[in-house]
Coordinates of C-alpha atoms and ligand atoms in Angstrom, one line a residue:
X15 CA -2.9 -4.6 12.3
X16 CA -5.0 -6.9 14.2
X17 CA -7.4 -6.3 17.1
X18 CA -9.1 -8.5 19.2
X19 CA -13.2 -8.0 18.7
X20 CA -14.1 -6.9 15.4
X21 CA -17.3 -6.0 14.0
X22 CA -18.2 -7.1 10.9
X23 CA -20.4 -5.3 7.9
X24 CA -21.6 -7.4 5.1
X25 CA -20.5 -5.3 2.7
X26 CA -18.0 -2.9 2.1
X27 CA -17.7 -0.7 -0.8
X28 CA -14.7 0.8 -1.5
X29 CA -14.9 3.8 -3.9
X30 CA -12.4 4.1 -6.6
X31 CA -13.8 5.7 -10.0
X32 CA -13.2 9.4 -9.5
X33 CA -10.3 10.6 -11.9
X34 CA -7.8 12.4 -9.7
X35 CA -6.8 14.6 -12.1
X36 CA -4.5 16.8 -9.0
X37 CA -2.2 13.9 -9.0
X38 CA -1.4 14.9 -12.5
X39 CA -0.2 11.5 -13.3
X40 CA -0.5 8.9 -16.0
X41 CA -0.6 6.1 -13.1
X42 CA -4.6 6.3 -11.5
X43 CA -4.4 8.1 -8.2
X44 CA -5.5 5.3 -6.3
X45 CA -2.6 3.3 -7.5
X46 CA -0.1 5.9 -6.1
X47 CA 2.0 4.0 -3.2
X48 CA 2.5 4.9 0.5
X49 CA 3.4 2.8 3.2
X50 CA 4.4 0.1 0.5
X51 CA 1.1 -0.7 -0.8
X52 CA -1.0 1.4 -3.4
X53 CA -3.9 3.4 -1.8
X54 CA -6.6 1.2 -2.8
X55 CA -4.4 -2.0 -1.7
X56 CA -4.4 -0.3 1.8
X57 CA -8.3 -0.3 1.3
X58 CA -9.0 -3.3 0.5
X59 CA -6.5 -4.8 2.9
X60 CA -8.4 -2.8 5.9
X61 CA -11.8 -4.0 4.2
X62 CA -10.6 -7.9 4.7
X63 CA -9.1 -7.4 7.8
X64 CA -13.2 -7.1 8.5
X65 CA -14.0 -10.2 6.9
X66 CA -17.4 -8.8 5.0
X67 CA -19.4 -11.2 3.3
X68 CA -19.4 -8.8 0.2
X69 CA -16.2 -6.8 -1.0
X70 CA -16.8 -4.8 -3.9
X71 CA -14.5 -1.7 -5.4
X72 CA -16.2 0.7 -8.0
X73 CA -14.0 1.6 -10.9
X74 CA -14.2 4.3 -14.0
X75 CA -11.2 6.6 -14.9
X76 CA -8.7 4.3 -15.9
X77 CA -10.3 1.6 -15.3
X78 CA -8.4 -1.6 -17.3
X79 CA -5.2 -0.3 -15.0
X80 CA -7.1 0.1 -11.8
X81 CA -9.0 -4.0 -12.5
X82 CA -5.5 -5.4 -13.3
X83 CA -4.2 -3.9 -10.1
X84 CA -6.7 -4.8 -7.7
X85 CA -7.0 -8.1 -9.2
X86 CA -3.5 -8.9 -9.2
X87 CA -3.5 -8.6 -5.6
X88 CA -6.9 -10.2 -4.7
X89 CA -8.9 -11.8 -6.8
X90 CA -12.2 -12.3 -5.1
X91 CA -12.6 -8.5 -5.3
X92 CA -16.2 -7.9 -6.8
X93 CA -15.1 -5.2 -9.5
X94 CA -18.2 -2.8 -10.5
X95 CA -18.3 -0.6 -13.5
X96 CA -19.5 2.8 -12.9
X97 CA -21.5 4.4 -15.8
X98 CA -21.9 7.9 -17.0
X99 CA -23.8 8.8 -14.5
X100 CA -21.7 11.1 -11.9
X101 CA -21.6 11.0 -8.3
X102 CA -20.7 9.2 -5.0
X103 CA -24.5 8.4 -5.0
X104 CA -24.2 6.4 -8.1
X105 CA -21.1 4.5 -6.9
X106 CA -23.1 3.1 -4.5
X107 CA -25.8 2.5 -5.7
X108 CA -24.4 0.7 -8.9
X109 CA -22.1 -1.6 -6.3
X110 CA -25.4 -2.1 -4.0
X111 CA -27.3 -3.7 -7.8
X112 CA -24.1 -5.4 -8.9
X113 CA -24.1 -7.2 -5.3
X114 CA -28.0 -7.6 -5.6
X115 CA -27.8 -9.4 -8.6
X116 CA -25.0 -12.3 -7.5
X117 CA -27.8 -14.5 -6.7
X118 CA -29.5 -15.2 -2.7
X119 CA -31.4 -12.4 -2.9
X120 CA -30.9 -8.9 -1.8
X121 CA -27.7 -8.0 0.5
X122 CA -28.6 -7.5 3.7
X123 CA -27.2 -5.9 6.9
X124 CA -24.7 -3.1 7.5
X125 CA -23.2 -2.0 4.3
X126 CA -20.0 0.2 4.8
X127 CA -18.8 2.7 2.1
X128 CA -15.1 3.7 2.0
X129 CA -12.5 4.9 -0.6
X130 CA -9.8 4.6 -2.7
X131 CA -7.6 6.9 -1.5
X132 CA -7.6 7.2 2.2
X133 CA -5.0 4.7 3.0
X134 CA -4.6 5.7 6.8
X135 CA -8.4 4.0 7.8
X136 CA -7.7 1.2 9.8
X137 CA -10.0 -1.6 10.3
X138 CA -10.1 -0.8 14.1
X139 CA -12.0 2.5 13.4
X140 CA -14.5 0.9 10.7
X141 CA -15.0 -1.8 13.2
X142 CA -16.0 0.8 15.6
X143 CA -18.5 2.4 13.4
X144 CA -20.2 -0.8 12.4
X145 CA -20.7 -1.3 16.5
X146 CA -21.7 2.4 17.1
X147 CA -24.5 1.9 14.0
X148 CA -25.8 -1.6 15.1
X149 CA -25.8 -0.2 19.0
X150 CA -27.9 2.7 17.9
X151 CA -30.2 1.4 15.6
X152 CA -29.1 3.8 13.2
X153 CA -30.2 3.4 9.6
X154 CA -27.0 5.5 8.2
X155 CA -23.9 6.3 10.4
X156 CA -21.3 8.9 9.0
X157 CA -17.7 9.2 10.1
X158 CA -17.2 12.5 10.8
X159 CA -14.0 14.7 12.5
X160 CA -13.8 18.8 13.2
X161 CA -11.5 20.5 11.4
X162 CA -9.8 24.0 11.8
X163 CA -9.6 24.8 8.2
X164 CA -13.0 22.5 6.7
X165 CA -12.7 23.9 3.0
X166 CA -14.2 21.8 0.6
X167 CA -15.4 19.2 2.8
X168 CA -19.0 18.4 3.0
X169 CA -20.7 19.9 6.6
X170 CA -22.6 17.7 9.2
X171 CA -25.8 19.7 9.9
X172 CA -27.2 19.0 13.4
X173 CA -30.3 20.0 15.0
X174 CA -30.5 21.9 18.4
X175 CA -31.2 18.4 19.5
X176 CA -27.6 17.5 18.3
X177 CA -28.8 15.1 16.1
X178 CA -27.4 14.6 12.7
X179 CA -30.1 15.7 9.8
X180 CA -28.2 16.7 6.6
X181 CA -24.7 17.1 5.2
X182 CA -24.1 19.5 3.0
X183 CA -21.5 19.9 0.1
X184 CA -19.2 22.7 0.7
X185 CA -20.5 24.3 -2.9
X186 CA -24.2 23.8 -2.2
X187 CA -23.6 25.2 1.4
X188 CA -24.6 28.9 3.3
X189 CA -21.8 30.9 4.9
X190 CA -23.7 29.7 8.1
X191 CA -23.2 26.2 6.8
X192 CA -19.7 26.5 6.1
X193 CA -18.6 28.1 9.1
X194 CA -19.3 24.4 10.5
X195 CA -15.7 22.6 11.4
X196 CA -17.5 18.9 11.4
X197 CA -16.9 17.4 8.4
X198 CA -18.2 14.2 6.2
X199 CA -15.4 11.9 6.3
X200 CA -16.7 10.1 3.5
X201 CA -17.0 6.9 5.2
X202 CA -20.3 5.6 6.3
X203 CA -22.1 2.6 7.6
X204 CA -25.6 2.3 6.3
X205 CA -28.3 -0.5 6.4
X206 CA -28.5 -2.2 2.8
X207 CA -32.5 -1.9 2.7
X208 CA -32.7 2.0 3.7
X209 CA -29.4 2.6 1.3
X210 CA -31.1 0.8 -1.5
X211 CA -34.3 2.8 -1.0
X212 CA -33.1 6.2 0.0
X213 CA -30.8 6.3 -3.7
X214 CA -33.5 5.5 -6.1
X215 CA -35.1 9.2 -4.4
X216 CA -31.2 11.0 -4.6
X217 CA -31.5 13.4 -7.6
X218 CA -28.6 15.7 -9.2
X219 CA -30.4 18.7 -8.8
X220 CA -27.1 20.3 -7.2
X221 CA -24.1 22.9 -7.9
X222 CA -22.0 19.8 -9.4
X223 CA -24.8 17.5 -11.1
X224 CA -24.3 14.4 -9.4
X225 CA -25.7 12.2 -7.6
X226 CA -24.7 12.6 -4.0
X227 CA -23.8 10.1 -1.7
X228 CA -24.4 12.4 1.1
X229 CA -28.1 12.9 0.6
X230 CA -28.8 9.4 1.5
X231 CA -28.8 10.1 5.4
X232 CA -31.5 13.5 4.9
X233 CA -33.5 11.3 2.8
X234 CA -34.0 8.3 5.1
X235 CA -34.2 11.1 7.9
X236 CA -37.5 12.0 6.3
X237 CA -38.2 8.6 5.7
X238 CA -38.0 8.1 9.9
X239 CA -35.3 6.2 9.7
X240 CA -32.2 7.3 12.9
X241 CA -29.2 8.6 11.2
X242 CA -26.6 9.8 13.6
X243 CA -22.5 10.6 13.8
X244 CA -19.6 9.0 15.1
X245 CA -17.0 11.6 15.4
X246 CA -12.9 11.0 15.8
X247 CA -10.1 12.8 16.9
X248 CA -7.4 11.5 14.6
X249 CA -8.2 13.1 11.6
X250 CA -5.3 11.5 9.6
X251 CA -7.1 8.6 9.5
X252 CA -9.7 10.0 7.4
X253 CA -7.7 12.2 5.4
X254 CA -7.4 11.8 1.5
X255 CA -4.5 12.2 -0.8
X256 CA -5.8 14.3 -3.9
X257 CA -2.3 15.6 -5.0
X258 CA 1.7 15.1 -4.4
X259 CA 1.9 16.8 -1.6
X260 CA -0.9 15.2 0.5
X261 CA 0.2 11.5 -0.5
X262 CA 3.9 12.9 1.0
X263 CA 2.2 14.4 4.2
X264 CA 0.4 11.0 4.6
X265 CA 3.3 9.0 3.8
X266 CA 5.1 10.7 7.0
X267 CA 2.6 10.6 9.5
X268 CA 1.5 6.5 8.4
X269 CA 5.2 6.2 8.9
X270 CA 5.5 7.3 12.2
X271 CA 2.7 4.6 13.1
X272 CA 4.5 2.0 12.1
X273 CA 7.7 2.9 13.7
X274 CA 5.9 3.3 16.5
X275 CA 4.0 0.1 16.7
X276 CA 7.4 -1.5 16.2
X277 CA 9.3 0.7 19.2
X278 CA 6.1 -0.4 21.4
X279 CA 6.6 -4.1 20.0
X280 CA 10.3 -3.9 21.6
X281 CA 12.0 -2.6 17.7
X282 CA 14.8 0.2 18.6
X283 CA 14.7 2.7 15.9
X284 CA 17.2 5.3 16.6
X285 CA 16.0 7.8 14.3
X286 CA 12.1 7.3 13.1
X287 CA 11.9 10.4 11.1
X288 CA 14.6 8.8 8.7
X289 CA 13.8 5.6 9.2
X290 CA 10.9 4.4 6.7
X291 CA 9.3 0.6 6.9
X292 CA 6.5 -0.2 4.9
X293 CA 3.3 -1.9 6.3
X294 CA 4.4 -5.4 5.2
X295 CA 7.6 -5.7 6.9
X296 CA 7.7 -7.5 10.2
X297 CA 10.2 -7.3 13.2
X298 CA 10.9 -9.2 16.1
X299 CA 12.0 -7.8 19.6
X300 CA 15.0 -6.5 20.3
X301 CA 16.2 -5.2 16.8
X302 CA 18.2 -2.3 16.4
X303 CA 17.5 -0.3 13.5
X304 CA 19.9 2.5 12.7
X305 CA 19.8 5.7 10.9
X306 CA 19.0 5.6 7.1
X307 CA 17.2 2.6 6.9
X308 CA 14.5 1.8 4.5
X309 CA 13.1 -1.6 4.6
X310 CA 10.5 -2.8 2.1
X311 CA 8.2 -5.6 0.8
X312 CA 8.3 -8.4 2.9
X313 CA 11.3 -7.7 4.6
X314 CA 11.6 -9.2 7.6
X315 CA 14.0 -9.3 10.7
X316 CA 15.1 -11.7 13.4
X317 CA 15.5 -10.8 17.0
X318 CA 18.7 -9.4 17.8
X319 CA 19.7 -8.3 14.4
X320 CA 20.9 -4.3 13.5
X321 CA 20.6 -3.3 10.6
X322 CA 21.8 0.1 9.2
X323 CA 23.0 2.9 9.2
X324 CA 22.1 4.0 5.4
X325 CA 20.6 0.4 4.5
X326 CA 17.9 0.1 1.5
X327 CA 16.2 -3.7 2.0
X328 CA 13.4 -5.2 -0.4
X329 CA 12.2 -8.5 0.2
X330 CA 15.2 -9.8 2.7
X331 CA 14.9 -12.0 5.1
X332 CA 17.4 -11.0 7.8
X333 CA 17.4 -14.0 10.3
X334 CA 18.8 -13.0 13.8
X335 CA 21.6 -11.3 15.1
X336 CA 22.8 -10.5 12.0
X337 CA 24.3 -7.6 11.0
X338 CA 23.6 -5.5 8.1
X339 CA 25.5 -2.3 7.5
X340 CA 25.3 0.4 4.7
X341 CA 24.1 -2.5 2.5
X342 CA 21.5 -2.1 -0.5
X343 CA 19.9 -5.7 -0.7
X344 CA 16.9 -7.1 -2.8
X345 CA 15.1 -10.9 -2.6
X346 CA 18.0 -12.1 -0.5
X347 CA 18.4 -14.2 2.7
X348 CA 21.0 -13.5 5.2
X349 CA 21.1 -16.0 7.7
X350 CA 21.8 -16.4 11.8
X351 CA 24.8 -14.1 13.0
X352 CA 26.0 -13.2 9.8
X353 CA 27.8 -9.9 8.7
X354 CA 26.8 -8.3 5.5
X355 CA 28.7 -4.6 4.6
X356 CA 29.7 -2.1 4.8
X357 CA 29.0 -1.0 1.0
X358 CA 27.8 -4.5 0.0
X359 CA 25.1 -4.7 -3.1
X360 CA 23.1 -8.3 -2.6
X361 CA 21.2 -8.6 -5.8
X362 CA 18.0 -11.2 -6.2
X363 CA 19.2 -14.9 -5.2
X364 CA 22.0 -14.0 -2.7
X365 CA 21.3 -16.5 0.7
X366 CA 24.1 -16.2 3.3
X367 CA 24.5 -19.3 5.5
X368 CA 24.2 -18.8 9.4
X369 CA 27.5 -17.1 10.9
X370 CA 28.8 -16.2 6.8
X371 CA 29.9 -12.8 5.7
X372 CA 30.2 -10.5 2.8
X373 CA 32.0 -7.8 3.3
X374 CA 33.3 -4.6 1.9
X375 CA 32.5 -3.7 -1.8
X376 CA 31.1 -6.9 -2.3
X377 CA 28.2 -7.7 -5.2
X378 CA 26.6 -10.7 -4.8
X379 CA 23.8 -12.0 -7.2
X380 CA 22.3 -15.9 -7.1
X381 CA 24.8 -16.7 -5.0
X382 CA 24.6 -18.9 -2.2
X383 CA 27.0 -18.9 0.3
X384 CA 27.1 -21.6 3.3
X385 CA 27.4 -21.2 6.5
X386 CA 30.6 -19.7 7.9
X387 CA 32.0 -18.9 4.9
X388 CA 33.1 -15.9 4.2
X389 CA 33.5 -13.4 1.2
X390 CA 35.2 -10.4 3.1
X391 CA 36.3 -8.0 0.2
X392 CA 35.8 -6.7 -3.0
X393 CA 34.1 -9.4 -4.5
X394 CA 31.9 -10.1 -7.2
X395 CA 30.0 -13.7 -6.9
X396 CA 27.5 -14.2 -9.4
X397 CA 25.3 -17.6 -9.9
X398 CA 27.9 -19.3 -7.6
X399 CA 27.5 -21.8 -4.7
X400 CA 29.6 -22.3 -2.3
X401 CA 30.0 -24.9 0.8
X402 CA 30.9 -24.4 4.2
X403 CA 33.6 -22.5 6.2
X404 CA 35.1 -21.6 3.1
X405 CA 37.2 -18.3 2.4
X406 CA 37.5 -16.5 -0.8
X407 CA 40.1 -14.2 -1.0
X408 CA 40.2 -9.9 -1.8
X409 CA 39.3 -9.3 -5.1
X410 CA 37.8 -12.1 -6.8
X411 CA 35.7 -12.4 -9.3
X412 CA 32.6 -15.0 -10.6
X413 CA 33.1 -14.5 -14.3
X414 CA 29.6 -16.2 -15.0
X415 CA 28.9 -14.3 -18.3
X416 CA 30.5 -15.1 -21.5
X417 CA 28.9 -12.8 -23.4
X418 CA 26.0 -14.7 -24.6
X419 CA 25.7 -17.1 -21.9
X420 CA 25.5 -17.3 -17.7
X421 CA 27.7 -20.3 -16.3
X422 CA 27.4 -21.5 -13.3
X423 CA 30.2 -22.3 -10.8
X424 CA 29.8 -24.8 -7.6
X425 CA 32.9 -24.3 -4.9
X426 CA 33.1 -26.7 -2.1
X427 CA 33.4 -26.4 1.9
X428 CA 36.9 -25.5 3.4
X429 CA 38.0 -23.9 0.4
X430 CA 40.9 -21.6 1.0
X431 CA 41.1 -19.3 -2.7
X432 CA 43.8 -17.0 -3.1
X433 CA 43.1 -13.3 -3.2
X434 CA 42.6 -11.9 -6.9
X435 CA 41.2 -15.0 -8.2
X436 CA 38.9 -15.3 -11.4
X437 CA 36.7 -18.3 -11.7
X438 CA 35.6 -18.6 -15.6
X439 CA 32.7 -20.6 -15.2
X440 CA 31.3 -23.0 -15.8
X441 CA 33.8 -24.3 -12.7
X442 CA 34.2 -26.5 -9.9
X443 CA 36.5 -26.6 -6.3
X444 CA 36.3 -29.7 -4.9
X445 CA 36.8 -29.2 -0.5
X446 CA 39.6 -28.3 1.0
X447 CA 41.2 -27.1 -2.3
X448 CA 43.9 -24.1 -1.8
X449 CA 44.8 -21.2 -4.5
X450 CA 47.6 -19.2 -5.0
X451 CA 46.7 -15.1 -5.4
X452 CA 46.2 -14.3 -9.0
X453 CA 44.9 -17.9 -10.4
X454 CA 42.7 -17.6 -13.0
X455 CA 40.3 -20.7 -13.1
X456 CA 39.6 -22.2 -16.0
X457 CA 39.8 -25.9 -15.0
X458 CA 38.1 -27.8 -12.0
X459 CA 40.3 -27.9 -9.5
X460 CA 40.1 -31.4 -6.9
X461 CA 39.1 -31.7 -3.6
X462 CA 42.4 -31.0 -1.7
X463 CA 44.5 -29.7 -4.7
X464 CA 46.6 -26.0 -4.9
X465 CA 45.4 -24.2 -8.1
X466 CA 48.2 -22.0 -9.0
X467 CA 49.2 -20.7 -12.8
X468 CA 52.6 -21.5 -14.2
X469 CA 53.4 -18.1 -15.0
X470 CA 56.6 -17.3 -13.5
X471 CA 57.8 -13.8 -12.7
X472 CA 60.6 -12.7 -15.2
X473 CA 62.3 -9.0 -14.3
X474 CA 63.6 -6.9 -16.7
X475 CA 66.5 -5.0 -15.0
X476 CA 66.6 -1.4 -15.7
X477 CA 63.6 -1.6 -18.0
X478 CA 62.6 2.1 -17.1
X479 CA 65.8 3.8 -16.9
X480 CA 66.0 2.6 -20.8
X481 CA 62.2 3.1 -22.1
X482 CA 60.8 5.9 -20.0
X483 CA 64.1 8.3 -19.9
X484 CA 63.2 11.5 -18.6
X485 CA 60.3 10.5 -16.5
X486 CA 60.5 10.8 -12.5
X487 CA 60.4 7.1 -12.1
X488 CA 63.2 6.7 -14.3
X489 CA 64.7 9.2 -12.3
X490 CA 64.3 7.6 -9.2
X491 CA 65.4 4.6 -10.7
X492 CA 68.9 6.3 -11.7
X493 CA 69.0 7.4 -8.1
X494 CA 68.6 4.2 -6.3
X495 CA 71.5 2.8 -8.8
X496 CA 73.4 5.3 -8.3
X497 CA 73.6 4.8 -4.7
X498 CA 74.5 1.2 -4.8
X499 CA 77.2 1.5 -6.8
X500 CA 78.5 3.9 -4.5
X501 CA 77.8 1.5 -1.7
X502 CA 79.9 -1.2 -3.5
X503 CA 82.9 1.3 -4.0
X504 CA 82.7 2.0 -0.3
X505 CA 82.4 -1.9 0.7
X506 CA 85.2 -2.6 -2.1
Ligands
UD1_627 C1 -17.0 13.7 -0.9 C2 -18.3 14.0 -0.1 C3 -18.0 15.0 0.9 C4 -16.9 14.6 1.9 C5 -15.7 14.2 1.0 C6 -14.6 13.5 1.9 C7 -20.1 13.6 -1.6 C8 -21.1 14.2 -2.5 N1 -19.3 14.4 -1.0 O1 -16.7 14.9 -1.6 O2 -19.2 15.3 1.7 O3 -16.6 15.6 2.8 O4 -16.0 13.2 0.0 O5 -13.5 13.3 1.2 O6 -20.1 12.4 -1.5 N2 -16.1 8.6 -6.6 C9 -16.6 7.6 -7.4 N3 -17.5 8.0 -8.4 C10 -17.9 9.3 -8.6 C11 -17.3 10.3 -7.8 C12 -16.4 9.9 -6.8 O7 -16.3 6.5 -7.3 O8 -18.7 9.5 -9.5 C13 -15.1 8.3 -5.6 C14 -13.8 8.9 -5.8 O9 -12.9 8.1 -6.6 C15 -13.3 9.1 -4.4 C16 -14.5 9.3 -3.6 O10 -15.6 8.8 -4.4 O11 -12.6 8.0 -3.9 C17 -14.8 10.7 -3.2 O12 -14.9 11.5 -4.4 P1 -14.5 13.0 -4.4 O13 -14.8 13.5 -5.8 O14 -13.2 13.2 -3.9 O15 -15.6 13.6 -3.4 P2 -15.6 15.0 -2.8 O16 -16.2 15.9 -3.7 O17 -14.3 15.3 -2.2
CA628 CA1 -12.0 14.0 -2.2

């Protein structure tokens, strides 16, 4: 999402070494998707959207699996290796010397701290927290929200004043203190100098041994520097996945943003709660999305397209006022006006010209199809081209494998094929060419030619009544020639 005046940190330090052991998963937690995107993508998107001189993600449990990932998907990421040391404290403060040490001296400025696993953060509310900190002066700014039930969160101790002097982790904390509903978000905005300062004083001398994060703001308190609290409402946004169940609770409520977003953009969505869109897809006005629908990846639709019911799309281009109906689709274009389904499987490849269709119990894979022709039943087309206004007939088939090779086959523009066709490739149609209904292809046919097999029909008379005696279409058989002959003794 973008926003018109943003605030931006020079830093931001997104946390991601912690082991997540609830997710009870060989993937690392912060690689768990929702939305589309892993959790730490969604971080490190938000962190860009911010444009920070410095973007750095701290990394231990897992950590060749986590480097590959980030890297993967952005490779100016500043990866920092946490040691043995534990703690949110040391996170930081091993990101603050790795940044340090890139050469131009010290980092400077607001530094924001964020983490892996809260994928809801938008760049909107980080943006706002940078601005709150610079406005005030502050030397450390935590995000905090009240909650009903705070459990293990850490507690934002305030003065009678109502300033901000100390958090405290729920374990270290008084029944006093954890009667508190504000909680530590997690997220802060600090300034570099105080940050670097204030950790070299943070001890582990706590219930967990570690080096907490949290006791940077008491300590540059003391040190007279302001710390203070920016509180939100939405505490989704803030809101970690630690297990299955969370991600899933997450998952619902960042879809119902998006839908949202794209109902306010002019998208109609009939039903939203079964209707999921990931983060990267975009829509224009005036698409009608129907019941069902998942659309993935970059996904994209035209105006005046409807897609769905009961449509799965990943990485399709859907240009507009196309329809798309109870089709499962992958890497595939569909173009301008065009039909795709009901109960059509596009595989990778598949591009539909402008005004084409593929109908019914159709499977298409590398297959592209020009404009206005049309493929409208039972079809398999694989690595196939084919021209304009053509028409391929019910129940043909692109037999492109031979069993150790794929084979191409190119079919021209005004084509009219039979129904029941098989086209062994490697095979050509010139335009214009005609089939008859069962013609098996093995030679190129010429622009303007009928392909037909010499084949002729030969009928066995009373075949059944002979072979299959006994049986009720032998039977039947005896009936119906029973009948005539009593016909001809009438007529005669
Ligand atoms: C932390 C805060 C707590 C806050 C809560 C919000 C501290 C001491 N406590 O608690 O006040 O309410 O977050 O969710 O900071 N991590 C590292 N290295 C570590 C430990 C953690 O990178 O050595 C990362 C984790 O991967 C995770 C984040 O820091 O992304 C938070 O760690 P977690 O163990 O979940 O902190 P909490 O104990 O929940
Ligand atoms: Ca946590």
């Amino acid at each position: 999402m973008t926003f018109g005046t943003q605030e931006s940190p020079s830093a931001v330090i997104v946390l991601a070494a912690g082991d997540g052991t609830r997710m009870k998963s060989s993937l690392p937690k912060v690689m768990h998707p929702i939305g589309g995107r892993s959790m730490v993508q969604h971080a490190i998107a938000t962190a860009r959207e911010l444009s920070p001189e410095h973007l750095a993600v701290v990394v231990r449990h897992q950590r060749d699996l986590v480097v590959q990932h980030v890297t993967d998907f952005d490779d100016q990421v500043r990866i920092v290796d946490q040691d043995e040391v534990p703690g949110t404290g040391r996170a930081v403060e091993v990101a603050v010397d790795a940044l340090d040490a890139l050469g131009g001296g010290d980092i400077q400025g607001t530094v924001i701290v964020t983490y892996g696993d809260v994928p809801l953060l938008t760049a909107a509310t980080i943006s706002d927290l940078t601005r709150y900190h610079r406005e005030q002066d502050n030397a450390v700014t935590v995000l905090t929200t009240n909650l009903e039930s705070p459990g293990g969160y850490g507690r934002i101790i305030r003065n009678e004043g109502g300033e901000v002097t100390a958090i405290v982790e729920a374990k270290d904390a008084t029944p006093e203190q954890l009667a508190l509903t504000e909680v530590n978000s997690g997220i802060y905005a600090f300034d570099a100098a105080v940050l670097r300062e204030s950790l070299r004083s943070v001890t582990t001398d706590n219930a967990q041994a570690e080096k907490y994060l949290t006791d940077v703001l008491s300590i540059a308190r003391d040190n007279g520097h302001r710390t203070s609290a920016l509180t939100i409402e939405d505490r989704w946004e803030v809101e970690g996945a630690n297990d299955r169940v969370q991600l899933s609770q997450l998952g619902k409520i960042l879809n119902e943003r998006i839908t949202e977003q794209h109902m306010r953009n002019g998208v109609t969505i009939v039903d939203p709660a079964t209707t999921w869109i990931d983060t990267t897809v975009t829509i224009e006005n005036d698409v009608t999305i129907l019941p069902g629908t998942q659309l993935h990846g970059d996904t994209s639709i035209g105006t005046g397209a409807t897609v769905g019911p009961d449509s799965t799309l990943t990485d399709v281009r859907i240009e507009q006022h196309a329809t798309v109906t109870r089709v499962h689709g992958s890497d595939s274009v569909i173009g301008e006006g065009a039909t795709v389904g009901p109960f059509t499987y596009l595989r990778p490849g598949t591009v539909l010209g402008g005004k084409g269709k593929i109908g019914a119990f159709c499977e298409t894979k590398n297959a592209e199809i020009g404009q206005g022709t049309k493929v409208p039943h039972l079809s398999y087309l694989g690595d196939v081209e084919i021209g304009e206004n053509s028409n391929i007939g019910a129940a043909s088939i692109f037999v492109n494998y031979d069993g150790v090779n794929k084979h191409r086959s190119v079919i021209g523009s005004h084509v009219r094929m039979g129904s029941d066709n098989m086209y062994v490739a490697p095979v050509t149609v010139g335009d214009g060419a005609y089939s008859g209904a069962g013609t098996v292809i093995r030679k190129d046919v010429p622009a303007g030619a009928l392909a037909i097999n010499e084949a002729p029909q030969r009928n066995i008379e009373g075949w059944v009544e002979k072979k299959r005696s006994g049986t009720a279409a032998a039977e039947a058989a005896r009936r119906v020639r029973e009948r005539n002959a009593d016909e001809s003794i009438e007529e005669g």
